[in-house]
XYZ file of C-alpha atoms in Angstrom:
315
model
C -58.967 42.453 165.996
C -57.036 44.851 168.228
C -53.788 43.188 167.227
C -54.690 43.543 163.520
C -55.502 47.229 163.994
C -52.260 47.839 165.837
C -50.285 46.030 163.121
C -52.088 47.951 160.381
C -51.423 51.213 162.166
C -47.746 50.356 162.593
C -47.377 49.534 158.897
C -49.085 52.797 157.938
C -46.786 54.769 160.223
C -43.728 53.025 158.767
C -44.886 53.787 155.218
C -45.433 57.421 156.114
C -41.963 57.619 157.625
C -40.417 56.172 154.475
C -42.374 58.609 152.319
C -41.100 61.512 154.409
C -37.473 60.347 154.291
C -35.607 62.673 151.934
C -33.751 61.147 148.995
C -30.058 60.679 149.679
C -27.800 63.449 148.375
C -26.371 63.277 144.871
C -22.582 63.446 144.675
C -21.180 65.824 142.051
C -17.506 64.997 141.674
C -15.315 67.915 140.639
C -11.991 66.386 139.501
C -9.970 69.495 140.422
C -9.241 71.356 143.635
C -11.368 73.812 145.586
C -11.282 77.369 144.252
C -10.464 76.379 140.659
C -12.671 77.537 137.809
C -14.099 73.997 137.547
C -14.942 74.061 141.255
C -16.711 77.429 140.927
C -18.766 76.123 138.011
C -19.496 72.893 139.876
C -20.822 74.634 142.976
C -22.965 76.964 140.882
C -24.421 73.989 139.032
C -24.893 71.843 142.157
C -27.085 74.390 143.903
C -29.275 74.976 140.842
C -29.508 71.279 139.933
C -30.534 70.413 143.472
C -33.439 72.840 143.259
C -34.628 71.295 139.998
C -34.437 67.743 141.334
C -35.677 68.457 144.843
C -32.537 66.794 146.222
C -29.328 67.961 147.796
C -26.361 67.906 145.424
C -23.033 67.804 147.257
C -19.775 68.784 145.545
C -16.821 66.489 146.211
C -13.397 67.647 145.052
C -11.267 64.746 143.826
C -8.182 66.366 142.232
C -5.140 64.665 140.773
C -3.576 63.470 137.520
C -5.133 66.207 135.398
C -8.629 65.293 136.581
C -8.183 61.582 135.827
C -8.554 60.408 139.437
C -11.992 61.904 140.008
C -13.169 61.022 136.505
C -12.153 57.391 136.912
C -13.990 57.186 140.231
C -17.235 58.288 138.583
C -16.700 55.996 135.593
C -16.598 53.028 137.983
C -19.621 54.175 140.055
C -23.059 52.589 139.854
C -25.195 54.051 137.022
C -28.002 55.045 139.377
C -27.913 58.833 139.027
C -26.426 59.296 142.506
C -22.878 60.046 141.325
C -22.202 62.634 138.625
C -19.072 64.251 137.207
C -18.328 67.775 136.056
C -15.994 66.865 133.219
C -13.888 69.346 131.296
C -12.077 69.703 128.009
C -9.050 68.399 129.913
C -10.589 65.259 131.389
C -12.614 64.254 128.329
C -10.857 65.678 125.248
C -7.180 66.278 126.096
C -6.402 63.417 128.505
C -7.186 60.579 126.054
C -4.230 61.615 123.903
C -2.068 63.089 126.654
C -1.943 60.074 129.005
C -0.429 56.806 127.823
C -2.504 54.804 130.303
C -5.771 56.594 131.033
C -7.909 54.437 133.385
C -11.214 55.429 131.778
C -12.599 55.886 128.256
C -14.310 59.297 127.895
C -16.580 58.288 125.014
C -17.750 54.918 126.336
C -17.564 55.059 130.153
C -19.841 58.106 130.489
C -23.107 59.511 129.210
C -23.239 63.323 128.732
C -26.143 65.052 130.478
C -25.574 68.650 129.487
C -23.018 71.123 128.198
C -22.732 73.659 130.999
C -20.761 76.129 128.900
C -17.687 76.960 126.865
C -14.995 79.579 127.162
C -12.180 80.621 124.824
C -8.743 81.428 126.091
C -7.254 84.859 125.498
C -3.731 85.397 124.202
C -2.243 87.992 126.550
C 1.096 89.792 126.717
C 2.681 92.068 129.352
C 1.573 95.684 129.184
C 5.168 96.679 128.376
C 5.286 94.371 125.346
C 5.711 96.100 121.971
C 3.255 93.622 120.427
C -0.134 95.066 119.495
C -1.509 92.148 117.466
C -0.778 88.801 115.848
C 1.106 90.506 112.998
C 3.789 91.454 115.536
C 3.996 87.881 116.854
C 4.524 86.641 113.281
C 7.698 88.739 113.184
C 9.014 87.515 116.548
C 12.219 85.489 116.606
C 11.951 81.826 117.595
C 14.855 81.608 120.024
C 13.998 84.798 121.879
C 10.282 84.091 122.295
C 8.620 81.902 124.923
C 5.078 81.335 126.119
C 3.809 80.329 129.550
C 1.174 77.807 130.589
C -0.318 76.352 133.750
C 1.410 73.048 132.979
C 2.173 70.468 130.309
C -0.892 69.314 128.431
C -3.162 72.124 129.620
C -5.386 73.957 127.143
C -3.033 76.965 127.316
C -0.032 74.806 126.436
C -1.808 73.173 123.508
C -3.148 76.494 122.212
C 0.420 77.824 122.183
C 1.694 74.767 120.348
C -1.099 75.018 117.776
C -0.128 78.665 117.252
C 3.416 77.458 116.569
C 2.054 75.139 113.879
C -0.225 77.729 112.285
C 2.497 80.424 112.217
C 5.308 77.986 111.396
C 7.182 79.043 114.525
C 9.183 77.337 117.271
C 8.329 79.462 120.287
C 9.531 77.835 123.518
C 6.948 76.488 125.968
C 7.582 77.264 129.657
C 5.248 75.267 131.963
C 4.551 76.533 135.479
C 3.041 74.987 138.581
C -0.309 76.678 137.994
C -1.968 79.571 136.182
C -1.312 82.081 138.960
C 2.439 81.484 138.849
C 2.433 81.639 135.052
C 0.658 85.001 135.069
C 3.080 86.381 137.660
C 6.001 85.446 135.420
C 4.252 86.875 132.362
C 3.545 90.207 134.059
C 7.200 90.342 135.123
C 8.232 89.928 131.481
C 10.016 86.606 131.974
C 7.921 85.058 129.170
C 6.399 86.801 126.167
C 2.799 85.558 125.984
C 0.238 83.149 127.377
C -3.188 81.698 126.573
C -5.498 81.694 129.615
C -9.123 81.969 130.702
C -10.883 85.371 130.437
C -12.073 85.378 134.058
C -8.461 85.068 135.246
C -6.730 87.505 132.886
C -9.299 90.269 132.350
C -8.801 91.866 135.794
C -5.113 92.294 134.867
C -6.053 93.632 131.448
C -8.402 96.206 133.001
C -5.773 97.256 135.535
C -3.257 97.835 132.736
C -0.824 95.047 133.644
C -1.623 92.793 130.671
C -2.836 93.363 127.105
C -5.200 90.942 125.331
C -4.310 90.414 121.668
C -6.590 87.599 120.508
C -9.265 85.042 121.399
C -8.675 81.362 120.626
C -12.264 80.732 119.500
C -13.957 81.122 116.114
C -16.178 83.877 117.566
C -15.198 86.736 119.836
C -15.541 86.127 123.542
C -18.663 87.591 125.150
C -16.461 88.500 128.109
C -14.039 90.436 125.868
C -15.958 91.508 122.743
C -13.336 94.094 121.787
C -10.609 91.425 121.459
C -10.408 90.026 117.884
C -10.070 86.321 117.229
C -6.961 84.726 115.781
C -8.963 84.006 112.647
C -9.771 87.686 112.221
C -6.037 88.357 112.296
C -5.208 85.898 109.558
C -4.538 82.702 111.532
C -6.551 80.061 109.681
C -8.234 77.020 111.254
C -7.868 78.051 114.897
C -10.849 77.326 117.158
C -9.999 75.996 120.609
C -12.343 76.505 123.549
C -12.380 75.097 127.045
C -15.684 73.601 128.215
C -17.559 71.999 131.097
C -19.901 69.010 130.694
C -22.067 67.183 133.247
C -21.643 63.409 132.963
C -23.072 60.269 134.547
C -21.611 56.754 134.371
C -22.480 54.785 131.235
C -25.507 52.475 131.202
C -27.674 54.987 133.039
C -31.330 53.902 132.560
C -33.031 55.901 129.804
C -35.767 57.379 132.011
C -33.248 58.558 134.602
C -30.957 59.913 131.888
C -33.738 62.025 130.398
C -34.825 63.274 133.838
C -31.285 64.397 134.645
C -30.828 65.964 131.218
C -33.999 68.000 131.597
C -33.063 69.072 135.139
C -29.621 70.115 133.891
C -31.151 72.087 131.020
C -33.466 73.912 133.413
C -30.690 74.555 135.941
C -28.270 76.198 133.508
C -31.106 78.253 132.001
C -31.801 80.008 135.319
C -30.945 83.744 135.079
C -28.805 83.685 138.223
C -26.827 80.715 136.892
C -26.311 82.422 133.537
C -25.056 85.506 135.373
C -22.600 83.578 137.554
C -21.238 81.637 134.589
C -20.958 84.820 132.540
C -18.817 86.326 135.290
C -16.420 83.414 134.700
C -16.330 84.158 130.962
C -18.438 81.081 130.227
C -20.892 81.096 127.325
C -23.829 78.719 127.012
C -25.081 76.688 124.061
C -27.991 74.297 124.470
C -27.567 70.819 122.907
C -29.737 67.724 122.677
C -28.528 64.192 123.368
C -27.303 63.451 119.834
C -25.594 66.843 119.612
C -23.829 66.245 122.940
C -22.436 62.933 121.736
C -21.287 64.407 118.413
C -19.667 67.368 120.186
C -17.786 65.085 122.596
C -16.474 62.915 119.747
C -15.356 65.904 117.673
C -13.551 67.468 120.642
C -11.528 64.303 121.293
C -10.343 64.393 117.675
C -9.596 68.135 117.658
C -7.591 68.178 120.883
C -5.942 64.878 120.007
C -4.401 66.621 117.009
C -3.193 69.459 119.228
C -1.609 67.004 121.692
C 0.060 65.087 118.863
C 1.515 68.217 117.334
C 2.727 69.452 120.725
C 4.521 66.213 121.500
C 3.214 66.383 125.099
C 2.894 63.043 126.881
C 2.229 61.983 130.483
C 2.956 58.458 131.765
């Protein structure tokens, strides 16, 4: 009898210990380096998502190959909800057309959990530029006009190439190592214009070093409501926005998928999260599961056209 009581007590203690053991941390892979806009969004989301789930969410930066390295790692992870990806317009809409041999399939290797937000790019020029609007750019000479970007195949590069198509121009693309270098060269007047994220360029606009001429989206940017869109200035069919989407590997069980989707929805609806994202020029739009899938498919087609027209290709 004593032995049975001791054994029963031991089993009860073991069960209690298991019940008190915290769930292992969730890995949120950010496929770009620390300090990037994607990293800032990822860390904001990780903290809020962890609170909703009652688990720790740890950000892991896995940069390289335009986000393909980190994205591929998540695509090949177990679909158990323990490994998530903060995908972007680059990893899931641009890369499929940009890379000849992409190791993952954005539309079939992942399940979208929530659209964290979108942001247009702003077309900016040096403060000393004579250009005041798109009408002036229409008059610019092809050979004497160049635009900067943070690299081949980036959203800024493709926005510039789409502008070439819409205006029937041949402005020269000048890729730089990153956005910071591109802006330095733009401010110095070594290139004539650039498309880049509001959070990065608006401090320079406010300090009088750059001038914002247009937003690349169909609607004006919340971060820069006084800047007209390209459409408002007569450039038809121009609506390119960058975005951030939380993904899990494909084949995630339905109950777990819905739990993570609801936790994501609640996390990005928190006032402090909205405020932090707004500071990055990111706007939110809630979508259900079917809407997320339709959005992802449409974005692959839209940016695929931009890549094709640009002629950009990465081996």
